[in-house]
Coordinates of C-alpha atoms in Angstrom, one line a residue:
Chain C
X18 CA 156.0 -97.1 14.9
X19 CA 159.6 -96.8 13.6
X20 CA 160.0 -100.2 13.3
X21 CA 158.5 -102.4 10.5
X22 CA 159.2 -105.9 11.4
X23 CA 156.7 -108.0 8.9
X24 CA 157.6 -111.7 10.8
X25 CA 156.7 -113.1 14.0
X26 CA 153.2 -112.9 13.2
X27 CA 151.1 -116.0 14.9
X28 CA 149.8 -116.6 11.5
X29 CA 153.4 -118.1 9.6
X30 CA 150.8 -118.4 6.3
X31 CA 150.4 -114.6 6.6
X32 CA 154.0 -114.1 7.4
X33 CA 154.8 -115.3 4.3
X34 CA 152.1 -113.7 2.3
X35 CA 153.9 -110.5 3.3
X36 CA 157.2 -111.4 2.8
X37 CA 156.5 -112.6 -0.8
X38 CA 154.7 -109.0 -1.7
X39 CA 158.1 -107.5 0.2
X40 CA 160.4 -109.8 -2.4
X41 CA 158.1 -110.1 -5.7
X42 CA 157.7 -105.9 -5.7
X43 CA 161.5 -105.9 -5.3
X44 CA 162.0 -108.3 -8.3
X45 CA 159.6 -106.0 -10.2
X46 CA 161.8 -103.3 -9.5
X47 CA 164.7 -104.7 -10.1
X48 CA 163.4 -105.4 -14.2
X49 CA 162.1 -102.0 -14.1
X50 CA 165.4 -100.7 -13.6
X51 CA 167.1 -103.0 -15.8
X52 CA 164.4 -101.6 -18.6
X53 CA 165.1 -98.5 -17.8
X54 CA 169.3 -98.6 -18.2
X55 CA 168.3 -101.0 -21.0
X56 CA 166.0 -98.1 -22.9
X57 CA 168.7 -95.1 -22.1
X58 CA 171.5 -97.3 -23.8
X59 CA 169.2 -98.1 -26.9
X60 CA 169.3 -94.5 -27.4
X61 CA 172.9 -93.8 -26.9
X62 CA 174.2 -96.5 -28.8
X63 CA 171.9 -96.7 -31.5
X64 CA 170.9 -100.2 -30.2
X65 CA 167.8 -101.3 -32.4
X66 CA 167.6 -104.8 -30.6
X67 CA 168.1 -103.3 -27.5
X68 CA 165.2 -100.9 -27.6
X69 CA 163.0 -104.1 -29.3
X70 CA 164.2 -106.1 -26.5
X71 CA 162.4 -103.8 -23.5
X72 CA 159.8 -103.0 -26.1
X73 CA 159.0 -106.2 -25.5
X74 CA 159.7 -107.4 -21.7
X75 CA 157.4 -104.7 -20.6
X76 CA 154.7 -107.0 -20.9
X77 CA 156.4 -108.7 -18.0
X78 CA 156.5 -105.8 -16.0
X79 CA 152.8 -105.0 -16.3
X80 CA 152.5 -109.2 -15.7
X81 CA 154.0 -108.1 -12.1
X82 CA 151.6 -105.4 -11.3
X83 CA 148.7 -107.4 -12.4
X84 CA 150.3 -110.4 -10.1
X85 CA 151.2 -108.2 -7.4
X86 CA 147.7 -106.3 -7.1
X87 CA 145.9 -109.5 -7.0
X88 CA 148.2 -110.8 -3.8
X89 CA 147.5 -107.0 -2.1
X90 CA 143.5 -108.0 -2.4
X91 CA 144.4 -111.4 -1.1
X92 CA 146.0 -110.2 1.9
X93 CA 143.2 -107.5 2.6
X94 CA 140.7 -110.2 1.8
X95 CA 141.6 -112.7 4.1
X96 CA 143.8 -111.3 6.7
X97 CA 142.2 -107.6 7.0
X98 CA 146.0 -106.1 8.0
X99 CA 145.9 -103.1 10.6
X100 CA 148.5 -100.5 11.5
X101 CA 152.3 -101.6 10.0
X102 CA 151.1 -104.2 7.9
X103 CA 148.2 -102.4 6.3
X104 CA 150.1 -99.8 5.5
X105 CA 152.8 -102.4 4.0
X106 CA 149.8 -103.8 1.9
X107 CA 148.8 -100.3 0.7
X108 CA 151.7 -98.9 -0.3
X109 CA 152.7 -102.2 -2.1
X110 CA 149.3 -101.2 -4.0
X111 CA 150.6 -97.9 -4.7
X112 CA 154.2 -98.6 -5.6
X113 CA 153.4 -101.2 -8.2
X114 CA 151.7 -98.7 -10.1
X115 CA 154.4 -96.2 -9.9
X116 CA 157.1 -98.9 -11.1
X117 CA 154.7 -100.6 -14.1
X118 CA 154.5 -96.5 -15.4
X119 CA 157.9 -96.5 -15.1
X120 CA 158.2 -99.4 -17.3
X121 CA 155.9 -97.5 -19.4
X122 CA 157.8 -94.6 -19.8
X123 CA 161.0 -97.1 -20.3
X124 CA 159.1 -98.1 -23.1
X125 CA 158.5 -95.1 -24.5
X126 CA 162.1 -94.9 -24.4
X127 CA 163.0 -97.6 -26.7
X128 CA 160.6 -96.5 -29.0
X129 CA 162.1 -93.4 -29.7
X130 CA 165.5 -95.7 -29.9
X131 CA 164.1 -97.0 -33.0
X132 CA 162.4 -94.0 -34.4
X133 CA 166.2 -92.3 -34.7
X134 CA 167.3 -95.2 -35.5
X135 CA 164.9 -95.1 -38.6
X136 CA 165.4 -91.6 -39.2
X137 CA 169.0 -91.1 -38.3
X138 CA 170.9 -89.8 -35.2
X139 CA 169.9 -86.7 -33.7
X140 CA 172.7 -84.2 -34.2
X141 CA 172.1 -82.7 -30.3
X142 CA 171.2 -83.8 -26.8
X143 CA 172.9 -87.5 -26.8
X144 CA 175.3 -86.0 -23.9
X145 CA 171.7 -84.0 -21.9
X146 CA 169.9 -87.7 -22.0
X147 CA 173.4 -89.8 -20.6
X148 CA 173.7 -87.0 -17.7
X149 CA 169.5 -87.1 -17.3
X150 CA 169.7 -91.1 -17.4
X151 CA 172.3 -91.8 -15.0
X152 CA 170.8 -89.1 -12.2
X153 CA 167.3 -91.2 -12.9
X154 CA 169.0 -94.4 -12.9
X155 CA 170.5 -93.6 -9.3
X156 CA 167.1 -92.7 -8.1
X157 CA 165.9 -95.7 -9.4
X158 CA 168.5 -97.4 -7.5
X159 CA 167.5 -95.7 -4.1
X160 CA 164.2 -95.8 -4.5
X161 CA 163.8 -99.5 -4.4
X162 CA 166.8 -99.4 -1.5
X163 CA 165.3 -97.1 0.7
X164 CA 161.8 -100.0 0.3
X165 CA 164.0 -103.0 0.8
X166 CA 165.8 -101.6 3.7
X167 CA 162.6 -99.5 4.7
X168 CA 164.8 -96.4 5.0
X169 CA 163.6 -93.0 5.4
X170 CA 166.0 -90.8 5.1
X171 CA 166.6 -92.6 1.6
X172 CA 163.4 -91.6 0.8
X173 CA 163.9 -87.8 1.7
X174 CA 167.0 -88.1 -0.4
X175 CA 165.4 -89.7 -3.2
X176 CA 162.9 -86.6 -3.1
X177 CA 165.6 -84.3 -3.0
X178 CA 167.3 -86.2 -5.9
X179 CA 163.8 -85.6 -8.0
X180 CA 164.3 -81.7 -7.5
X181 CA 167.7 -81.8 -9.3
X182 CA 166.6 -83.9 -11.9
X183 CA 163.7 -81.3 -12.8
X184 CA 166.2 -78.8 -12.9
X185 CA 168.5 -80.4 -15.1
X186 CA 165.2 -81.1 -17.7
X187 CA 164.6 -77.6 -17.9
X188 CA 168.2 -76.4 -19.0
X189 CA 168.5 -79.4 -21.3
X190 CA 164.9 -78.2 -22.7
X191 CA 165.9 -74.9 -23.1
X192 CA 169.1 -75.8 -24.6
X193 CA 167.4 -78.3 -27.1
X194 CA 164.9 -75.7 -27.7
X195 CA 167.6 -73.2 -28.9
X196 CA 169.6 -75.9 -30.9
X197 CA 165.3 -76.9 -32.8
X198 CA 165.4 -72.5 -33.7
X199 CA 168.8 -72.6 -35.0
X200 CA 168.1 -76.2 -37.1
X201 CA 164.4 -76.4 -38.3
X202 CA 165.4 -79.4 -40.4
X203 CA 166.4 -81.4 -37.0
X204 CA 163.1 -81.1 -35.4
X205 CA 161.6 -84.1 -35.7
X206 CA 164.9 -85.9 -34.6
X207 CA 165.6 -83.6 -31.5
X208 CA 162.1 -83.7 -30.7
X209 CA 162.8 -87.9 -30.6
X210 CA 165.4 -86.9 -27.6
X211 CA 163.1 -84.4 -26.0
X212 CA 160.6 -87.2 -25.7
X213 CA 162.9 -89.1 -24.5
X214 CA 164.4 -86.6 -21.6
X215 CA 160.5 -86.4 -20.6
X216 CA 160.2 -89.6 -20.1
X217 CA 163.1 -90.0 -17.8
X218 CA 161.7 -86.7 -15.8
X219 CA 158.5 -88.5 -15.7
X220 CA 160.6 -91.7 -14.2
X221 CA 162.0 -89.4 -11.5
X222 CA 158.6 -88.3 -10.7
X223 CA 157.2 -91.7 -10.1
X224 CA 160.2 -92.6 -8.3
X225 CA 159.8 -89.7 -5.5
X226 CA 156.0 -90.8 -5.5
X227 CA 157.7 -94.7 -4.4
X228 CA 159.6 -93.0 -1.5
X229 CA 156.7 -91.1 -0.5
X230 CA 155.2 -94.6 0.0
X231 CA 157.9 -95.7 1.9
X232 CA 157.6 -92.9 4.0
X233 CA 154.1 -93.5 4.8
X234 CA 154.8 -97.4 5.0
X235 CA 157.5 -96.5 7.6
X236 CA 156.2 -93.5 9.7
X237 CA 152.5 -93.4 8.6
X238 CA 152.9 -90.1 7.5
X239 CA 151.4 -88.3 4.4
X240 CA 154.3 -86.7 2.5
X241 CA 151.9 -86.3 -0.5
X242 CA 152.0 -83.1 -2.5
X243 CA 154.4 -81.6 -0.3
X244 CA 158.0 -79.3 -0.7
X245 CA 161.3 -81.5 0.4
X246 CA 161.2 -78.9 3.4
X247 CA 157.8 -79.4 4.5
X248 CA 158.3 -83.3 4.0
X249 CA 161.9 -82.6 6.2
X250 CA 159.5 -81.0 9.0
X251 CA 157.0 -83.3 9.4
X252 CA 159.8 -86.0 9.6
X253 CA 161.2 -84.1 12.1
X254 CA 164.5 -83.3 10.9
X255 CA 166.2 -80.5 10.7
X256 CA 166.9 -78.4 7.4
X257 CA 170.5 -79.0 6.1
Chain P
X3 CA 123.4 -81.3 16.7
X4 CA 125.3 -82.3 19.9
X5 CA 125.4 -85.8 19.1
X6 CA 127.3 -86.0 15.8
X7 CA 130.0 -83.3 17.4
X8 CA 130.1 -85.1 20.8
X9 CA 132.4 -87.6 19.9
X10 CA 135.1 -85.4 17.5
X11 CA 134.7 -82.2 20.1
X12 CA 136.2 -84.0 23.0
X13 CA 138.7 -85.5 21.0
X14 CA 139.6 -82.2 19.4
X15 CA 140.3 -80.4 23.0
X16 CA 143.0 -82.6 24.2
X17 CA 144.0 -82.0 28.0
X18 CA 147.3 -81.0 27.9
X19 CA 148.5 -83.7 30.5
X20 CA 147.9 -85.9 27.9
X21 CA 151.2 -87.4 26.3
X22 CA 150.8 -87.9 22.4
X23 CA 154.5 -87.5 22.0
X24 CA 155.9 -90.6 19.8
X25 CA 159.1 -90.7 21.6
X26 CA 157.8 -91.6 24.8
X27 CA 156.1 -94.9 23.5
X28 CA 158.4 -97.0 24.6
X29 CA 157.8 -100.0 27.0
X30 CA 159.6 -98.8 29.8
X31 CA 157.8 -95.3 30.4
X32 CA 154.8 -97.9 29.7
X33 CA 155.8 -99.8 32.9
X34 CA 155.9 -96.7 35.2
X35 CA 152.2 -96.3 34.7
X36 CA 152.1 -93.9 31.6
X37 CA 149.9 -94.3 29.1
X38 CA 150.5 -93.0 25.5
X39 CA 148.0 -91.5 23.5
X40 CA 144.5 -89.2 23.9
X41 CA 143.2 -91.2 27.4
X42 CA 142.0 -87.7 29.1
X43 CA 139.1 -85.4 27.3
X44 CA 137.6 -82.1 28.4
X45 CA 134.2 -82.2 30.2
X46 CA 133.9 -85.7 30.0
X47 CA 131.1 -88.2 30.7
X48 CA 132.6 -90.5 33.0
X49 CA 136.1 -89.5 34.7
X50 CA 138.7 -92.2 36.1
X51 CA 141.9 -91.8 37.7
X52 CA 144.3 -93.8 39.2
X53 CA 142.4 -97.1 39.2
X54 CA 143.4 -100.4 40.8
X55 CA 141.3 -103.5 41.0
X56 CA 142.4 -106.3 43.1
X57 CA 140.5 -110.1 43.2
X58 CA 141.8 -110.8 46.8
X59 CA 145.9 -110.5 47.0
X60 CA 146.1 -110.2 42.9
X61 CA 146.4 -107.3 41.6
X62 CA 144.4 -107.2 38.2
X63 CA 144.3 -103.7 36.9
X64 CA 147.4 -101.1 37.6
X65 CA 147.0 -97.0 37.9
X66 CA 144.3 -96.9 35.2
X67 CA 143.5 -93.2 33.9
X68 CA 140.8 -92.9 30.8
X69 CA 138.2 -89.8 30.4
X70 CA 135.4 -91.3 28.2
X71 CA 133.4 -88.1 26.9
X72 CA 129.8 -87.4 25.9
X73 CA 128.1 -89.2 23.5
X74 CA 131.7 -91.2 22.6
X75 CA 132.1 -94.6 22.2
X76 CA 135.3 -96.2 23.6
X77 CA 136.3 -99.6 22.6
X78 CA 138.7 -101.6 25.2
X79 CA 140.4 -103.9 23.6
X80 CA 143.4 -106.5 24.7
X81 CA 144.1 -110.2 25.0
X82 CA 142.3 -112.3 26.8
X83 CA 143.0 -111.4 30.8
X84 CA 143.9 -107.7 30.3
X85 CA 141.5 -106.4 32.8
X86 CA 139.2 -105.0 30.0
X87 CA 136.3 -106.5 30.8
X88 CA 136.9 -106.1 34.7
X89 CA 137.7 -102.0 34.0
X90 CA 134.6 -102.0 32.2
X91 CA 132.7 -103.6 35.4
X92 CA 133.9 -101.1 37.6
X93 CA 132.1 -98.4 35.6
X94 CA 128.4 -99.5 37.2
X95 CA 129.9 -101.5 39.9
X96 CA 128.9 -104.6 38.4
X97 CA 132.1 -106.1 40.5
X98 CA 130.7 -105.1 43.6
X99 CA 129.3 -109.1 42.8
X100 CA 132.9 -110.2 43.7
X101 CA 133.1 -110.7 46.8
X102 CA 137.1 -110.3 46.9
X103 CA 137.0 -107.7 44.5
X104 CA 138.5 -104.6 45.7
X105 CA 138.4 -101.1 43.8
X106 CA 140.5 -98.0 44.6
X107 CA 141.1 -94.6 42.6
X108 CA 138.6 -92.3 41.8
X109 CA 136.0 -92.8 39.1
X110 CA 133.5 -90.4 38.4
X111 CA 130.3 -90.1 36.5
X112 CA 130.1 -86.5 35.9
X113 CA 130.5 -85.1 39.3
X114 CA 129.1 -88.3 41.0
X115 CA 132.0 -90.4 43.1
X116 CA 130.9 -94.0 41.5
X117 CA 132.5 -96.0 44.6
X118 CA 130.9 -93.8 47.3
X119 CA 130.0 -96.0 49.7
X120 CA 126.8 -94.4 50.6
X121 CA 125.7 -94.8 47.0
X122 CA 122.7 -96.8 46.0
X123 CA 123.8 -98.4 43.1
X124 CA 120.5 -99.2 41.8
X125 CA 120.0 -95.6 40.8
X126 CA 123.5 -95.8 39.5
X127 CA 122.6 -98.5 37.0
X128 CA 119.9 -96.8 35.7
X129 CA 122.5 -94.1 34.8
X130 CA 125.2 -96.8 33.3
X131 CA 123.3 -99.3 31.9
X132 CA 124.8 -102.9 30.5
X133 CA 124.6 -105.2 28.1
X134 CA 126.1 -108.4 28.4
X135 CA 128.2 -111.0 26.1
X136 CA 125.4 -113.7 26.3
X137 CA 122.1 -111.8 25.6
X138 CA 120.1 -112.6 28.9
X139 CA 116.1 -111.7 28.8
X140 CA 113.8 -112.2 31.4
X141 CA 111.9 -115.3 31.1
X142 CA 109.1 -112.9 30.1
X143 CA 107.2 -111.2 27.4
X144 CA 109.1 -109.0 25.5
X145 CA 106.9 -106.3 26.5
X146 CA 107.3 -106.7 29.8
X147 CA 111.6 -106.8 29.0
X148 CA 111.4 -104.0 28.5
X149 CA 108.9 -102.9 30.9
X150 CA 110.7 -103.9 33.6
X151 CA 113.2 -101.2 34.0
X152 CA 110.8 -97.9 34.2
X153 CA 108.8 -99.6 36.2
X154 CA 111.0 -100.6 39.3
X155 CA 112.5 -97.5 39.2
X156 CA 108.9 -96.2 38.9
X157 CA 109.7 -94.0 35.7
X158 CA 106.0 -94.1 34.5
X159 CA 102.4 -93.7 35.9
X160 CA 100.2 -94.6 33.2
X161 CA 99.6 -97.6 31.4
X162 CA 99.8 -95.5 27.8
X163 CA 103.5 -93.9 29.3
X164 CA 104.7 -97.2 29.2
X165 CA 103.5 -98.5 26.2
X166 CA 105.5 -95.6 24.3
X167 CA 108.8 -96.4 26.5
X168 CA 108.0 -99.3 24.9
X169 CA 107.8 -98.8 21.5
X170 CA 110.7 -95.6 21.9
X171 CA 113.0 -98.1 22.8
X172 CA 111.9 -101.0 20.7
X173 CA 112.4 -98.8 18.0
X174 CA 115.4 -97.2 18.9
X175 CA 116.9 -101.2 19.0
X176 CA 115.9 -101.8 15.8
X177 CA 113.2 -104.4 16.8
X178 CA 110.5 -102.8 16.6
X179 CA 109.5 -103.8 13.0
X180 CA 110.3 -107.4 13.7
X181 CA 108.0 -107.9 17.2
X182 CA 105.9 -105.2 17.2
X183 CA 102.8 -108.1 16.4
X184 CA 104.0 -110.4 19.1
X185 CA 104.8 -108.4 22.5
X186 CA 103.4 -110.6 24.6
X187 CA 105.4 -113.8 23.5
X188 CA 108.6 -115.0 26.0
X189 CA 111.2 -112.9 24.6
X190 CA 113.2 -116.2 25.2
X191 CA 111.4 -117.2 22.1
X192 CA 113.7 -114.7 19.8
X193 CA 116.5 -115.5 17.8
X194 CA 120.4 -114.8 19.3
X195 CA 120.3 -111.6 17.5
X196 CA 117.1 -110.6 18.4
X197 CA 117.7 -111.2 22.0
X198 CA 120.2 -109.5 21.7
X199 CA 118.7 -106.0 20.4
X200 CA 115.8 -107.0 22.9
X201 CA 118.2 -106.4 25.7
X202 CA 120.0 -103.3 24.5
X203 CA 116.1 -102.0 24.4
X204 CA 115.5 -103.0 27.9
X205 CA 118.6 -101.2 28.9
X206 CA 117.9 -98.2 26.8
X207 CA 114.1 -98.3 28.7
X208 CA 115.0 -96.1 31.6
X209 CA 117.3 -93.8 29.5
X210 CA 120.8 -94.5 31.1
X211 CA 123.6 -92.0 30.1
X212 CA 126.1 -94.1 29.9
X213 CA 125.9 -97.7 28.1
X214 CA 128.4 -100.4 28.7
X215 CA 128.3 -103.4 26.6
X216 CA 130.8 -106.5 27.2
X217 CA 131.7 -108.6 23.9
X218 CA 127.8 -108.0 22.8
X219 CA 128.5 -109.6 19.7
X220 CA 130.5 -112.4 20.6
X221 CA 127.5 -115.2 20.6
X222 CA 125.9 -113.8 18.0
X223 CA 126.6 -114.8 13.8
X224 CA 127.6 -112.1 11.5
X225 CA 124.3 -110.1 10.4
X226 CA 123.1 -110.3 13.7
X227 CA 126.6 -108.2 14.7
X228 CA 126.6 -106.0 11.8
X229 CA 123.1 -105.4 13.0
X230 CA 124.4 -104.2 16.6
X231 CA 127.2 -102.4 15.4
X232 CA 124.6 -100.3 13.2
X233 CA 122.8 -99.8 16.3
X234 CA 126.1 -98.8 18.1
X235 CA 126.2 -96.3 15.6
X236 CA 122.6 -94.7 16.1
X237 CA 122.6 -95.2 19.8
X238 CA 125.7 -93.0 20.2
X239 CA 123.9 -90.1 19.1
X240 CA 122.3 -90.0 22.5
X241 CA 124.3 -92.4 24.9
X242 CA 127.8 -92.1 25.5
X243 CA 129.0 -96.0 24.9
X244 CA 132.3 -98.0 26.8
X245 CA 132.4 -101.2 24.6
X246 CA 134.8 -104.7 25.3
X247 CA 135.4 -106.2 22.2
X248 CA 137.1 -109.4 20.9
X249 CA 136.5 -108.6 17.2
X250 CA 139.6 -105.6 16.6
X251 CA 137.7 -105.2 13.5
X252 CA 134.6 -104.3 15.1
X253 CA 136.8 -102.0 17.7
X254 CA 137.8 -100.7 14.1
X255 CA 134.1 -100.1 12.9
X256 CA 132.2 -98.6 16.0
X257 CA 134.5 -96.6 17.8
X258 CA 135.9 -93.0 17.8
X259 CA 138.5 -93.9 20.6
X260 CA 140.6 -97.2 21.1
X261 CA 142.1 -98.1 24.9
X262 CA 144.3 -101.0 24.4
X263 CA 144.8 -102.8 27.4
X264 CA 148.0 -104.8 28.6
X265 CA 148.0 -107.4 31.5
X266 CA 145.9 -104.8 33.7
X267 CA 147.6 -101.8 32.2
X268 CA 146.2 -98.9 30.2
X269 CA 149.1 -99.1 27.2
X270 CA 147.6 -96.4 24.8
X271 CA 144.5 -94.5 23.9
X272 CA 143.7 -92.8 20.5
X273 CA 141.5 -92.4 17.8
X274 CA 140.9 -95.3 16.5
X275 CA 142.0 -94.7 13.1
X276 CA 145.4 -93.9 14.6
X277 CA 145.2 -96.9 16.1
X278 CA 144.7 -99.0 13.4
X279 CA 146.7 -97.6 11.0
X280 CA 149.5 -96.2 12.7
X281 CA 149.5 -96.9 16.9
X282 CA 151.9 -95.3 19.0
X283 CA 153.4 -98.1 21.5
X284 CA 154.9 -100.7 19.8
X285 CA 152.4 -103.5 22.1
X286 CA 149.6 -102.3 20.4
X287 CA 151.2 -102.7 16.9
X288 CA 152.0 -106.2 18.1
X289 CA 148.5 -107.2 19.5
X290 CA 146.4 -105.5 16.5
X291 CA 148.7 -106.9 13.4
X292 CA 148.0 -110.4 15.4
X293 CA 151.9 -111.1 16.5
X294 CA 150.8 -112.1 20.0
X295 CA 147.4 -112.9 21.2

């Protein structure tokens, strides 16, 4: 089934229990993003209540998973979904806890904000996590598009988008690694970045895992722990 | 171990003039008579082609084709009026009732041509046994429920033969336990359920091959059903079962193939987990997520 239409059920009540998962997990997302941006520029401009600021609205994002798991057992519960809207209700399950770890990782984030903050800037890797953090931001961006608009080829792109990301990790690692040989006394500091870098690879991570649920959600296929190109085949498209 | 493969073999060899293709699921293919999915098996139990089934000048069931294959259970599901139940009567000529009911195509049990019309359908409906929605015992003991069947078709010569049937099947219903002190009450006398079970063991008495069962469940109250469905489960080790369901949830539990069925139109067959989680024709999506009924 191509297309996911989550109305026009005979059951309004459950109507709307779907479209509320459909526009609370989309809210979550949104804050997750906004914690995310948020952590990347309490880093970059030394922004102490910045970084205490999503230190501390992660409670709300883990408030939303808690929420949004509960409605998902509701709607198994009492309506026992099949086909399109099971698969609606299980990958709902399955993003939240990709976007609450995100929120995690934001978190993580701000808290090495305020470690440099503490223990002054890190002379290297400011321009690594602004290039890092606005490729991760974008896939945050399409991640929760390609749910709203239950777009697959999003998805793919999103996936694709994660492969460049790791690549970009590795040659800022390497390049932080060199600059840490050169300077033993920055360690600790550049180490505070290279946490930092991790956690936005880890973000990319769990966003590809969101549009693997979307691809399921849409086409009910199993894109788990596969390469872009097997995911491509299986979706039927061609390799570009 | 035939039975636990039956049902996964004859899924697994697909006939190739079976189309599984997503791209043809759409409604208009649908209404030239093609129906998406798995419906054809190799070497199946019961083989039907081409079916139409008229009640006088109405036309109830269009160019049906399904392969139910040994040992497999089918579920037919639909809303109300799809020509489910009336497919599923045509299986042991139970319509053959109807006076105005007229049956063409070709359905086949094994080799045997089911509307022959030099068949004796008794024999017949020893082979493809029924069960009914409303469970219907004989105003009898419950022994002699269960007797009844080996004995008209004179299955047994001694008195100790029978008394095993009996028991064999008793058991095999899952009743055993529960009447085993009190054969000789009415089995009238039971509880919903019970009757229930009691009638699947009279129609498991002369060993059909085939076991059709029409909404079994539907009069009966939760346990009682989860009972049956168990037994569905056990049973299809050594019958091949064609069940009509209300409950999609049941369809769900019992089955290894789903036939959904659309104003007397076969729409799509498929393993049933495909069909619940991801059908191929977008009616089936409709009818099984509840957006029409």
């Amino acid at each position: 089934m191509d297309k996911l239409s989550i109305g026009q059920h005979i059951s309004g009540q459950f109507n709307a229990d779907l479209e509320a998962l459909k526009t609370e997990l989309l809210e979550m997302g949104g804050l997750v993003e906004e914690q995310v941006i948020s952590a990347v520029k309490a880093i970059t401009s030394a922004d102490s209540e910045l970084a205490e600021q999503v230190i501390t609205r992660e409670e709300e994002v883990d408030n939303f998973e808690v929420k949004l798991d509960e409605q998902c057992t509701l709607v198994l519960a009492r309506r026992q979904p099949a086909a399109g809207d099971l698969r609606m209700v299980l990958a709902v399950a399955k993003i939240i806890r990709d976007l609450e770890r995100m929120g995690d990782e934001a978190q993580k984030i701000a808290k090495m904000a305020l470690e440099l903050n503490e223990e002054g800037e890190a002379p290297r890797g400011y321009v690594e996590l602004r290039h890092i953090g606005s490729l991760v931001h974008q896939m945050v961006i399409n991640t929760l598009d390609c749910f709203a608009r239950f777009d697959v080829n999003l998805a793919l792109n999103v996936a694709k988008e994660d492969g460049r990301v790791d690549q970009e990790y590795k040659s800022a690692m390497r390049e932080l690694a060199t600059y840490m040989m050169e300077d033993p006394r920055s360690i600790s500091r550049v180490l505070n970045i290279v946490w930092a870098i991790r956690s936005l690879e880890r973000i990319g991570d769990h966003s590809r895992n969101i549009a693997e649920h979307v691809i399921f959600l849409v086409k009910g296929l199993d894109v788990r722990h596969v390469s872009v190109k097997e995911m491509q085949r299986k979706l039927g498209q061609e390799d570009d | 171990m035939e039975a636990t493969v039956g049902s996964a073999n004859t899924i697994g060899k697909l006939n190739s003039e079976a189309p599984v293709s997503k791209a043809t699921a759409n409604y208009k293919e649908q209404a030239a008579g093609k129906t998406v999915g798995i419906p054809f098996v190799e070497h199946p139990k019961m083989s039907m082609r081409d079916v139409q089934v008229y009640y006088g000048d109405k036309q109830a069931i269009f160019d049906v084709g399904l392969d139910i294959g040994k040992n497999e259970v089918v579920a037919m599901i639909g809303p109300s009026g799809c020509g489910k139940s009336t497919f599923l009567r045509c299986l042991n000529r139970m319509n053959d009732t109807i006076d105005i009911c007229r049956v063409e195509g070709s359905l086949k049990l094994e080799e045997l041509d089911i509307y022959d019309p030099k068949l004796d359908v008794v024999p017949l409906r020893a082979r493809v046994g029924m069960v009914f929605q409303k469970p219907n015992p004989f105003p009898k003991s419950i022994y002699d429920n269960v007797a009844y069947g080996p004995r008209i078709h004179g299955l047994v010569s001694r008195k100790s033969e029978l008394d095993e049937i009996v028991e064999t099947s008793l058991r095999r219903a899952g009743l055993w336990e529960e009447v085993k002190d009190r054969l000789l009450s009415p089995g009238t006398g039971l509880s919903g359920g019970q009757q229930q079970r009691l009638c699947i063991a009279r129609t498991i008495a002369v060993s059909p091959e085939v076991i059709l069962m029409d909404e079994p469940c539907s009069a009966l109250d939760p346990i009682a059903t989860a009972k049956i469905e168990e037994l569905i489960a056990e049973l299809s080790a050594n019958f091949t079962i064609a069940i009509v369901t209300h409950s999609m949830q049941q369809a769900a539990r019992v089955s290894d193939r789903t036939a959904y069925f659309h104003l007397g139109k076969l729409i799509e067959v498929n393993e049933t987990e495909k069909v619940f989680t991801n059908p191929d024709h977008e009616l089936t999506e409709a009818y099984i997520t509840g957006r029409f009924g």
